[in-house]
Amino acid sequence: GMVISDVGVAMDTIAYQSSFERGLDISLNSPSVLPPTDKSKEAMTRGVEMLVSAVTHMNNAEMAGCSPPDCVKELAANARSAAHSTVARMAASSAVVLLKNEKHLLQLVNARKTLAISGPA
């Protein structure tokens, strides 16, 4: 899997740089946020390689080469069935950890005592 930081999460450039060194793979912040160090450049490169590998893997999976009209049936399949939704929820709940700040990977500032989390429960 990959560790991905959302936009605006890393505001402290020192924490931002070290987060790549601690395991962050992809940050949705602008690359102009900081001048990377040699160590963080290497870590960022590793993250980009993981992302490209994942996209390539997904594109080469079951639906590889699937473009209408060759696979209209597959594209029109009901992916919102009860069985599909159950499997999707189980996969998501076992694959996602919202906040587990091991080794201070998340760029949380100790001085702030409030944390906002948004999204469906």
Short mmCIF file of N, CA and C in Angstrom, two decimals:
data_model
loop_
_atom_site.label_atom_id
_atom_site.label_comp_id
_atom_site.label_asym_id
_atom_site.label_seq_id
_atom_site.Cartn_x
_atom_site.Cartn_y
_atom_site.Cartn_z
N GLY A 1 0.82 -1.19 0.00
CA GLY A 1 0.00 0.00 0.00
C GLY A 1 0.85 1.24 0.00
N MET A 2 0.18 2.36 -0.07
CA MET A 2 0.87 3.65 -0.07
C MET A 2 0.33 4.53 1.04
N VAL A 3 1.18 5.41 1.56
CA VAL A 3 0.78 6.41 2.54
C VAL A 3 0.64 7.72 1.79
N ILE A 4 -0.57 8.30 1.81
CA ILE A 4 -0.85 9.51 1.04
C ILE A 4 -1.34 10.60 1.98
N SER A 5 -0.74 11.78 1.87
CA SER A 5 -1.14 12.95 2.67
C SER A 5 -2.05 13.83 1.83
N ASP A 6 -3.11 14.34 2.44
CA ASP A 6 -4.05 15.20 1.75
C ASP A 6 -3.48 16.61 1.60
N VAL A 7 -4.09 17.42 0.74
CA VAL A 7 -3.65 18.80 0.50
C VAL A 7 -3.75 19.62 1.78
N GLY A 8 -2.74 20.41 2.06
CA GLY A 8 -2.77 21.32 3.20
C GLY A 8 -2.41 20.68 4.52
N VAL A 9 -2.11 19.40 4.54
CA VAL A 9 -1.80 18.73 5.80
C VAL A 9 -0.44 19.17 6.32
N ALA A 10 0.52 19.26 5.45
CA ALA A 10 1.88 19.59 5.86
C ALA A 10 2.13 21.08 5.71
N MET A 11 2.12 21.78 6.81
CA MET A 11 2.38 23.22 6.75
C MET A 11 3.78 23.57 7.24
N ASP A 12 4.34 22.72 8.06
CA ASP A 12 5.68 22.92 8.60
C ASP A 12 6.67 22.22 7.66
N THR A 13 7.53 22.99 7.00
CA THR A 13 8.40 22.40 5.98
C THR A 13 9.37 21.36 6.54
N ILE A 14 9.81 21.51 7.78
CA ILE A 14 10.72 20.53 8.36
C ILE A 14 9.98 19.21 8.58
N ALA A 15 8.77 19.29 9.14
CA ALA A 15 7.98 18.08 9.34
C ALA A 15 7.62 17.47 7.99
N TYR A 16 7.38 18.32 7.01
CA TYR A 16 7.00 17.85 5.67
C TYR A 16 8.15 17.05 5.06
N GLN A 17 9.36 17.58 5.15
CA GLN A 17 10.52 16.86 4.61
C GLN A 17 10.72 15.54 5.33
N SER A 18 10.67 15.56 6.66
CA SER A 18 10.95 14.34 7.41
C SER A 18 9.84 13.31 7.24
N SER A 19 8.62 13.74 6.90
CA SER A 19 7.54 12.77 6.72
C SER A 19 7.83 11.83 5.55
N PHE A 20 8.49 12.31 4.51
CA PHE A 20 8.88 11.43 3.40
C PHE A 20 9.93 10.44 3.87
N GLU A 21 10.84 10.91 4.70
CA GLU A 21 11.90 10.04 5.21
C GLU A 21 11.33 9.00 6.18
N ARG A 22 10.16 9.28 6.77
CA ARG A 22 9.53 8.35 7.72
C ARG A 22 8.49 7.45 7.06
N GLY A 23 8.27 7.59 5.75
CA GLY A 23 7.38 6.65 5.09
C GLY A 23 6.26 7.22 4.27
N LEU A 24 6.07 8.55 4.26
CA LEU A 24 5.04 9.14 3.40
C LEU A 24 5.45 8.92 1.96
N ASP A 25 4.53 8.40 1.15
CA ASP A 25 4.85 8.10 -0.24
C ASP A 25 4.41 9.20 -1.19
N ILE A 26 3.22 9.74 -0.99
CA ILE A 26 2.67 10.74 -1.90
C ILE A 26 2.05 11.86 -1.08
N SER A 27 2.35 13.10 -1.43
CA SER A 27 1.72 14.25 -0.82
C SER A 27 0.98 15.01 -1.90
N LEU A 28 -0.24 15.40 -1.60
CA LEU A 28 -1.02 16.14 -2.58
C LEU A 28 -0.74 17.63 -2.53
N ASN A 29 0.20 18.05 -1.68
CA ASN A 29 0.62 19.45 -1.64
C ASN A 29 1.45 19.78 -2.88
N SER A 30 1.55 21.05 -3.16
CA SER A 30 2.37 21.50 -4.29
C SER A 30 3.83 21.17 -4.03
N PRO A 31 4.55 20.68 -5.04
CA PRO A 31 5.97 20.39 -4.84
C PRO A 31 6.79 21.64 -4.53
N SER A 32 6.24 22.82 -4.78
CA SER A 32 6.99 24.05 -4.51
C SER A 32 6.95 24.43 -3.04
N VAL A 33 6.32 23.60 -2.19
CA VAL A 33 6.22 23.91 -0.77
C VAL A 33 7.60 23.95 -0.13
N LEU A 34 8.54 23.16 -0.62
CA LEU A 34 9.86 23.13 0.00
C LEU A 34 10.92 22.73 -1.01
N PRO A 35 12.15 23.15 -0.76
CA PRO A 35 13.26 22.61 -1.54
C PRO A 35 13.66 21.28 -0.91
N PRO A 36 13.51 20.15 -1.61
CA PRO A 36 13.79 18.86 -0.98
C PRO A 36 15.26 18.65 -0.67
N THR A 37 15.51 17.93 0.40
CA THR A 37 16.87 17.52 0.75
C THR A 37 17.20 16.28 -0.08
N ASP A 38 18.47 15.86 -0.06
CA ASP A 38 18.84 14.64 -0.79
C ASP A 38 18.06 13.44 -0.29
N LYS A 39 17.90 13.36 1.05
CA LYS A 39 17.18 12.25 1.65
C LYS A 39 15.71 12.27 1.23
N SER A 40 15.08 13.45 1.28
CA SER A 40 13.66 13.52 0.93
C SER A 40 13.45 13.33 -0.57
N LYS A 41 14.42 13.75 -1.40
CA LYS A 41 14.31 13.51 -2.85
C LYS A 41 14.26 12.01 -3.12
N GLU A 42 15.14 11.27 -2.45
CA GLU A 42 15.19 9.82 -2.61
C GLU A 42 13.86 9.19 -2.17
N ALA A 43 13.32 9.66 -1.04
CA ALA A 43 12.06 9.14 -0.53
C ALA A 43 10.90 9.50 -1.46
N MET A 44 10.90 10.72 -1.99
CA MET A 44 9.85 11.14 -2.92
C MET A 44 9.91 10.31 -4.20
N THR A 45 11.11 10.05 -4.68
CA THR A 45 11.28 9.23 -5.88
C THR A 45 10.70 7.84 -5.65
N ARG A 46 10.96 7.27 -4.47
CA ARG A 46 10.42 5.96 -4.13
C ARG A 46 8.89 6.01 -4.15
N GLY A 47 8.30 7.08 -3.62
CA GLY A 47 6.85 7.23 -3.62
C GLY A 47 6.27 7.31 -5.02
N VAL A 48 6.93 8.07 -5.88
CA VAL A 48 6.47 8.18 -7.27
C VAL A 48 6.57 6.83 -7.97
N GLU A 49 7.65 6.11 -7.73
CA GLU A 49 7.79 4.78 -8.33
C GLU A 49 6.68 3.84 -7.87
N MET A 50 6.31 3.92 -6.58
CA MET A 50 5.22 3.09 -6.07
C MET A 50 3.90 3.45 -6.73
N LEU A 51 3.66 4.77 -6.90
CA LEU A 51 2.41 5.22 -7.52
C LEU A 51 2.33 4.75 -8.97
N VAL A 52 3.40 4.92 -9.72
CA VAL A 52 3.41 4.49 -11.13
C VAL A 52 3.21 2.98 -11.20
N SER A 53 3.84 2.25 -10.30
CA SER A 53 3.69 0.80 -10.28
C SER A 53 2.24 0.40 -9.99
N ALA A 54 1.60 1.07 -9.04
CA ALA A 54 0.21 0.76 -8.70
C ALA A 54 -0.73 1.06 -9.87
N VAL A 55 -0.54 2.22 -10.51
CA VAL A 55 -1.38 2.58 -11.66
C VAL A 55 -1.19 1.59 -12.79
N THR A 56 0.05 1.23 -13.06
CA THR A 56 0.33 0.26 -14.12
C THR A 56 -0.32 -1.08 -13.80
N HIS A 57 -0.21 -1.50 -12.55
CA HIS A 57 -0.81 -2.77 -12.13
C HIS A 57 -2.33 -2.73 -12.31
N MET A 58 -2.96 -1.63 -11.89
CA MET A 58 -4.42 -1.52 -12.03
C MET A 58 -4.83 -1.50 -13.50
N ASN A 59 -4.08 -0.83 -14.32
CA ASN A 59 -4.41 -0.77 -15.74
C ASN A 59 -4.24 -2.11 -16.43
N ASN A 60 -3.37 -2.95 -15.90
CA ASN A 60 -3.13 -4.25 -16.51
C ASN A 60 -3.96 -5.35 -15.87
N ALA A 61 -4.85 -4.99 -14.96
CA ALA A 61 -5.69 -5.99 -14.29
C ALA A 61 -6.79 -6.47 -15.22
N GLU A 62 -7.87 -6.98 -14.65
CA GLU A 62 -8.95 -7.59 -15.41
C GLU A 62 -9.45 -6.76 -16.59
N MET A 63 -9.56 -5.47 -16.43
CA MET A 63 -10.17 -4.63 -17.47
C MET A 63 -9.15 -4.13 -18.50
N ALA A 64 -7.97 -4.68 -18.51
CA ALA A 64 -6.96 -4.23 -19.47
C ALA A 64 -7.50 -4.37 -20.89
N GLY A 65 -7.34 -3.35 -21.66
CA GLY A 65 -7.81 -3.37 -23.05
C GLY A 65 -9.31 -3.21 -23.18
N CYS A 66 -9.98 -2.92 -22.08
CA CYS A 66 -11.43 -2.78 -22.11
C CYS A 66 -11.81 -1.37 -22.55
N SER A 67 -12.34 -1.27 -23.74
CA SER A 67 -12.88 0.01 -24.19
C SER A 67 -14.05 -0.29 -25.11
N PRO A 68 -15.13 0.47 -24.96
CA PRO A 68 -16.32 0.21 -25.78
C PRO A 68 -15.95 0.22 -27.26
N PRO A 69 -16.55 -0.61 -28.06
CA PRO A 69 -17.70 -1.47 -27.74
C PRO A 69 -17.29 -2.86 -27.30
N ASP A 70 -16.01 -3.13 -27.06
CA ASP A 70 -15.55 -4.49 -26.74
C ASP A 70 -16.06 -5.03 -25.41
N CYS A 71 -16.33 -4.17 -24.45
CA CYS A 71 -16.70 -4.68 -23.12
C CYS A 71 -17.86 -3.89 -22.52
N VAL A 72 -18.85 -3.62 -23.30
CA VAL A 72 -20.01 -2.84 -22.84
C VAL A 72 -20.68 -3.53 -21.66
N LYS A 73 -20.80 -4.85 -21.72
CA LYS A 73 -21.45 -5.60 -20.64
C LYS A 73 -20.73 -5.37 -19.30
N GLU A 74 -19.41 -5.46 -19.30
CA GLU A 74 -18.64 -5.27 -18.07
C GLU A 74 -18.77 -3.85 -17.55
N LEU A 75 -18.73 -2.88 -18.45
CA LEU A 75 -18.83 -1.48 -18.03
C LEU A 75 -20.22 -1.15 -17.50
N ALA A 76 -21.26 -1.86 -17.99
CA ALA A 76 -22.63 -1.59 -17.56
C ALA A 76 -23.04 -2.44 -16.36
N ALA A 77 -22.16 -3.29 -15.87
CA ALA A 77 -22.49 -4.18 -14.75
C ALA A 77 -22.89 -3.37 -13.52
N ASN A 78 -23.78 -3.94 -12.72
CA ASN A 78 -24.24 -3.27 -11.51
C ASN A 78 -23.19 -3.41 -10.42
N ALA A 79 -22.38 -2.39 -10.26
CA ALA A 79 -21.34 -2.42 -9.24
C ALA A 79 -21.86 -1.91 -7.91
N ARG A 80 -23.16 -1.63 -7.82
CA ARG A 80 -23.76 -1.14 -6.58
C ARG A 80 -24.69 -2.18 -5.96
N SER A 81 -24.53 -3.43 -6.31
CA SER A 81 -25.37 -4.47 -5.72
C SER A 81 -25.04 -4.60 -4.23
N ALA A 82 -25.92 -5.22 -3.47
CA ALA A 82 -25.69 -5.41 -2.04
C ALA A 82 -24.42 -6.22 -1.79
N ALA A 83 -24.22 -7.26 -2.60
CA ALA A 83 -23.03 -8.10 -2.43
C ALA A 83 -21.76 -7.30 -2.71
N HIS A 84 -21.78 -6.50 -3.78
CA HIS A 84 -20.61 -5.68 -4.11
C HIS A 84 -20.33 -4.67 -3.02
N SER A 85 -21.37 -4.01 -2.52
CA SER A 85 -21.21 -3.01 -1.47
C SER A 85 -20.63 -3.62 -0.20
N THR A 86 -21.07 -4.83 0.15
CA THR A 86 -20.56 -5.52 1.33
C THR A 86 -19.07 -5.81 1.19
N VAL A 87 -18.68 -6.33 0.04
CA VAL A 87 -17.27 -6.63 -0.21
C VAL A 87 -16.44 -5.34 -0.20
N ALA A 88 -16.96 -4.28 -0.82
CA ALA A 88 -16.24 -3.00 -0.87
C ALA A 88 -16.04 -2.44 0.53
N ARG A 89 -17.08 -2.51 1.38
CA ARG A 89 -16.96 -2.01 2.76
C ARG A 89 -15.94 -2.83 3.55
N MET A 90 -15.98 -4.14 3.39
CA MET A 90 -15.02 -5.00 4.11
C MET A 90 -13.59 -4.69 3.66
N ALA A 91 -13.39 -4.53 2.37
CA ALA A 91 -12.05 -4.22 1.85
C ALA A 91 -11.57 -2.87 2.37
N ALA A 92 -12.45 -1.88 2.33
CA ALA A 92 -12.08 -0.53 2.78
C ALA A 92 -11.78 -0.52 4.28
N SER A 93 -12.60 -1.18 5.07
CA SER A 93 -12.38 -1.15 6.52
C SER A 93 -11.11 -1.89 6.93
N SER A 94 -10.70 -2.88 6.16
CA SER A 94 -9.48 -3.60 6.51
C SER A 94 -8.24 -2.95 5.91
N ALA A 95 -8.42 -2.01 4.99
CA ALA A 95 -7.28 -1.43 4.28
C ALA A 95 -6.92 -0.03 4.74
N VAL A 96 -7.81 0.66 5.44
CA VAL A 96 -7.59 2.07 5.76
C VAL A 96 -7.44 2.26 7.26
N VAL A 97 -6.39 2.95 7.65
CA VAL A 97 -6.22 3.38 9.03
C VAL A 97 -6.24 4.89 8.98
N LEU A 98 -7.24 5.51 9.63
CA LEU A 98 -7.40 6.95 9.52
C LEU A 98 -6.28 7.71 10.23
N LEU A 99 -6.12 7.50 11.51
CA LEU A 99 -5.08 8.21 12.25
C LEU A 99 -4.31 7.24 13.14
N LYS A 100 -3.16 6.88 12.70
CA LYS A 100 -2.26 6.04 13.49
C LYS A 100 -0.89 6.67 13.31
N ASN A 101 -0.53 7.52 14.22
CA ASN A 101 0.65 8.36 14.04
C ASN A 101 1.92 7.70 14.57
N GLU A 102 2.22 6.51 14.08
CA GLU A 102 3.44 5.84 14.48
C GLU A 102 4.65 6.58 13.93
N LYS A 103 5.66 6.71 14.75
CA LYS A 103 6.92 7.38 14.36
C LYS A 103 6.68 8.80 13.87
N HIS A 104 5.60 9.42 14.31
CA HIS A 104 5.27 10.82 13.98
C HIS A 104 5.22 11.06 12.48
N LEU A 105 4.64 10.11 11.74
CA LEU A 105 4.52 10.24 10.29
C LEU A 105 3.60 11.40 9.92
N LEU A 106 2.47 11.51 10.62
CA LEU A 106 1.53 12.60 10.32
C LEU A 106 2.10 13.91 10.85
N GLN A 107 1.91 14.97 10.09
CA GLN A 107 2.47 16.26 10.45
C GLN A 107 1.55 16.99 11.43
N LEU A 108 1.35 16.42 12.61
CA LEU A 108 0.49 17.03 13.61
C LEU A 108 1.33 17.95 14.49
N VAL A 109 0.80 19.12 14.78
CA VAL A 109 1.50 20.10 15.60
C VAL A 109 1.00 19.96 17.03
N ASN A 110 1.91 19.70 17.97
CA ASN A 110 1.52 19.47 19.37
C ASN A 110 0.81 20.67 19.99
N ALA A 111 1.13 21.87 19.55
CA ALA A 111 0.53 23.07 20.13
C ALA A 111 -0.97 23.16 19.83
N ARG A 112 -1.41 22.53 18.77
CA ARG A 112 -2.84 22.56 18.42
C ARG A 112 -3.56 21.44 19.14
N LYS A 113 -4.67 21.79 19.79
CA LYS A 113 -5.41 20.81 20.56
C LYS A 113 -6.69 20.37 19.86
N THR A 114 -6.93 20.86 18.65
CA THR A 114 -8.15 20.53 17.91
C THR A 114 -7.77 19.88 16.59
N LEU A 115 -8.50 18.86 16.22
CA LEU A 115 -8.27 18.17 14.96
C LEU A 115 -9.62 17.99 14.28
N ALA A 116 -9.75 18.43 13.05
CA ALA A 116 -11.00 18.29 12.31
C ALA A 116 -10.86 17.15 11.30
N ILE A 117 -11.83 16.27 11.30
CA ILE A 117 -11.87 15.16 10.35
C ILE A 117 -13.20 15.24 9.64
N SER A 118 -13.17 15.24 8.32
CA SER A 118 -14.44 15.33 7.59
C SER A 118 -14.60 14.12 6.68
N GLY A 119 -15.83 13.84 6.35
CA GLY A 119 -16.14 12.73 5.46
C GLY A 119 -17.26 11.89 6.03
N PRO A 120 -17.76 10.97 5.23
CA PRO A 120 -18.87 10.14 5.72
C PRO A 120 -18.41 9.19 6.82
N ALA A 121 -19.29 8.97 7.77
CA ALA A 121 -18.96 8.09 8.91
C ALA A 121 -19.24 6.65 8.55
#
